[in-house]
Each structure stands twice: as C-alpha cells, then as structure tokens.
Amino acid sequence: MAAFLGTKKARKLPDVGARNGWYETLPAPAEALRIQGEVRHDWAVIGAGTCGLAVARRLAELHPDASIAVIEAGRVGHGTSGRNAGFMLSHHGVGRIDDLEIGRRSIRLFTLGHRYLRDIVEQHQIRCDWSDWGQIYVSATPQGAAHLDVVGKGLESLEVPIRRLGQDEMEAVIGSRFYDRGVRLAGSALVQPAAMMRGLGATLPPNVTLYEDSPVTELRAVAGFRLRCPEGEVAAGKLILANHVFAEEIGFARHRTVPIATFASLTRPLGEAEKAHLGAEKQFGLLPASPNGSTVRLTLDGRILMRNTMSYAREKRFDADFMVQVEGHHRHSLRQRWPGLGEVEFISTWGGVMSFTRNEGGIFGEIGDGLYAVMSPDAGPMTRGAAAGKLLAEQIAGIDSEELRIMQSIPKAALLPPDPILRFISERRIKKFEAAEAAER
Ligand SMILES: Cc1cc2nc3c(=O)[nH]c(=O)nc-3n(C[C@H](O)[C@H](O)[C@H](O)COP(=O)(O)OP(=O)(O)OC[C@H]3O[C@@H](n4cnc5c(N)ncnc54)[C@H](O)[C@@H]3O)c2cc1C
C-alpha cells in the first residue's frame, strides 16, 4: 500500500481566530520551539490536539529508543482541544444509541480515554481544575424533554446510574428555573481545557520533541516522509496525521467528515453578590439534550461559560460580523437563565470546528505505507480522541486489547456528497433545529 504519490500541499492552515477565553486566562507560554533548518525523527505526528498528544505519548512509552516529533501549527492549548467546553466525558451520546451492544462498547472507549487523561493529569500534577463532577443533561421545553427522555432511557438500559431532576432540583443546583428537567450522572470530569492541553504538552516523555508555531505546508513521500514548514523541513520514517478537520486540507480523509463549527463565550469571574444568583454548587456542567441547546458551565474560578450556535464550516474561518451575532446569542442565553447576571461581561467569544461523520464512523489506523491517521469521533471527542490516540500507538506496537478490537470494529467514516450538496443539507438541518427548538438555546 503506497503512502501517496507526489507532493501534497496544504490548501488551508489552521486560523480559526486569535480568541480562546480559556487560553487568554493562562500566563503567556514560553517561546515556542519551531522547526528550523532540517530535523530528523523516526516518527512525525502532525497536530497537538487530544489525539496527537495521546498517540505521541504512548508511542514514546512503547518505543523508548525512537525519536518522535509532534508538529503543531499554533500553540498547544490554543486549538480545538483547548477551546472546547471542558467536559472530559466518561459517558455521552450513548443514551441516544438504540443498539445496546454498540452503547456498551462506546462506554468502554469513553472510560478508557477518561481514565487515561485523568491518570496523566494526576501523575504530573497538571493544574487544570480537573474535577470528576459529572454532568447534567438538561431540557427547558417539551421538545427538549423528548430528547432528554431518550438520553435518560438509553443510559438506564445501559445500567448507567442516573438521577432525574425536576425544576426545583435544577434550581437548587444552578439558581435558575430555566430548565424544567435534568438527568444527572457521575463520572465525567470538568476541566480548564487549555490548561490541561498545555500541561499534557509540557509533560511528554523525553523522546518526544514538541514543535509549535510550525504549520506543515507540504508533504512528500520520499525515503519516508518530508514535511515542509515555513522555516525548515522534517524528515521522518513514519507519519501520523492527527490534524483533525485539517486532514482534508492536505489531501486526506476528503469527503468523510462534515465540518461543523460551534462557539463559546466566557465571563470574567463573578463577584460574591453575583454568585448569590446561582445555586448551591461551587461549579456545574450542563449539557443540552436538544441539539440546539446550550452547554453551560460554572467554573471553579467563578466564571460562566456559554456554548451554543452551530454553523457549517468548510471555510474553517469565522468573519467578524458573525462573531458579533454569536456573542449576542450567548448574551441572550445568559439573560434567559439569570436575568440578574445578564450584563456580566464576556472576556472572550470564540469558535472552533468539530467533525461529524455520516455513520458514526472513524478515521483510525494505517492508511498507507508507514502512514497512519487518527481523528476524534463524533461523540465525546476529547476522551474518545485520547483513547483513539493511545490505541493507535498500541496497534502499531502489536499490543492487543478488547478496547483496540472495539476501535478496529468501528466502521470507516462513510463517503459524503461534495459541496454544495453537503453544505445545503447541513445548513438546512441546523436551521430546522434552530427554528423548532429556539427556546432551548
Ligand atoms: C466550542 C466547542 C466546545 C466543545 N466542547 C467539547 C467538550 O466539552 N467535550 C468534548 O469532548 N469535546 C468538545 N468539543 C469537541 C472537541 O474539542 C474536538 O472534537 C477535539 O478537540 C478534536 O481533537 P483532535 O485532536 O482530533 O483535533 P484538534 O484539537 O483540532 O487538534 C488538531 C491539531 O492539528 C493542528 N494542525 C492542523 N493542520 C496542521 C498543519 N498543517 N500543520 C501543523 N498542525 C496542524 C491544529 O492546529 C490542531 O491543534 C468542543 C468543540 C468546540 C469547538
């Protein structure tokens, strides 16, 4: 199986905007080590998100004599893995799966990824506010309640312990009667994602070199692989693509994933009087049962995170006018839940791009001679992405496990129609949810 022929040039490089509220609350990072001149490594991993850092870490542990380069276009923690809502899920989406066996297998991967990340955070004392608070799925309207019912029943049939909450109990947790129902479960963690990613990058084994601010602009398959960056070149025997939605921009996994953007805003820390508008818990994490709902967090340092709004994102860029609209949505959602906090400033509003497949499929494994790919799948991307990275390194090293066999049994992401058909279908679906379930936002 040839890796590929000729040269592949990146059509687009990551540039989803400078803002990322989580990252902005961290101290400035040390200067980046960039690719300069020619460097040689046994392995190169493109992308330092949850998948890329997990595969590099595990590969390095299993091959202590190999030298591994992780090459990241920006700074670790600034990309999607550091700009999400910070749920490190041990269960998710499984409530919506009809086939129980698929649900059980999915939980195995969630659990593996959650434990893997938690163990690293604990072992290296990574300061990222990791706490196993769990999650509450929420609904505010009859349409949302129908989705919540499916989630609750699915989790129960998988014997995941849940607690159903009514409006009073929801109010006790968050201090607002906005939601009329919730389904609470334990296990998942809430974290500061940019801090976690930076910590994961800083604690890689010694045989991994992390290069940042080094976008790979061109790939050639000659005597292994040659990766061109603005100031130099990497020669590597083997290559792992962990560059998520940007894989298609450099010629791989094309027409296999739907790029969907979503957006978040983070407030400044609330003062003591403002906190009186909230409930009894020092932090919380709410996930919407409706696809049009909002993910909401109260962080341990007293900020509110609001995530909602989706858009088809083939361009992987957001224009300034659209970001103003998004901020308006987040402001509205804040006021709806807590009128008394409706004017608290957002320190930042930002977006990121996720990938969905048509068949809950995967992109995982060897795709050419010495060439591998790993991408986080639709449901529970951070933890399952970490699990996928770890398992890919184990597959390469010939280490078998039940989880690896589960991973290998996930069907390949199915082919999708090209644009403008895919854009039309995706935008119509998003609009339908926005219209029918507007009050969930
Ligand atoms: C607002 C928002 C909220 C979310 N909330 C959650 C949540 O709470 N929990 C959850 O599990 N998931 C959440 N997600 C989804 C999750 O963050 C992503 O699915 C996950 O981070 C993808 O991980 P990854 O490693 O596959 O890709 P990424 O994190 O995107 O990593 C890929 C890396 O590759 C780099 N790259 C790309 N091209 C190149 C190149 N040519 N050269 C060098 N480097 C390159 C990119 O800069 C990037 O850092 C959310 C996403 C968004 C946008």
Short mmCIF file of C-alpha atoms in Angstrom, two decimals, residues 12 25 39 49 55 60 127 155 167 170 189 271 285 287 295 300 324 327 331 333 369 375 378 432 440:
data_model
loop_
_atom_site.label_atom_id
_atom_site.label_comp_id
_atom_site.label_asym_id
_atom_site.label_seq_id
_atom_site.Cartn_x
_atom_site.Cartn_y
_atom_site.Cartn_z
CA LYS A 12 -5.56 25.90 4.19
CA THR A 25 -6.69 33.37 31.24
CA VAL A 39 15.49 17.97 11.54
CA GLY A 49 -4.68 18.08 19.99
CA VAL A 55 -0.60 8.89 20.23
CA ALA A 60 7.16 7.13 23.06
CA ARG A 127 -3.07 22.21 37.18
CA LEU A 155 -28.47 5.40 29.92
CA GLN A 167 -37.36 22.06 38.07
CA MET A 170 -32.39 22.09 38.87
CA ALA A 189 -14.74 15.47 34.58
CA GLY A 271 -18.26 38.67 42.42
CA GLY A 285 -21.66 21.43 33.91
CA LEU A 287 -25.19 19.55 28.51
CA THR A 295 -23.70 23.87 27.06
CA LEU A 300 -14.27 26.68 39.85
CA VAL A 324 -20.87 39.65 16.88
CA GLU A 327 -21.91 36.93 21.16
CA ARG A 331 -25.74 37.22 25.93
CA SER A 333 -28.87 32.81 26.77
CA ASP A 369 2.99 2.52 3.91
CA MET A 375 -9.27 11.59 14.34
CA ASP A 378 -18.39 12.49 16.81
CA LYS A 432 -34.55 23.24 11.30
CA GLU A 440 -33.71 25.63 24.29
#
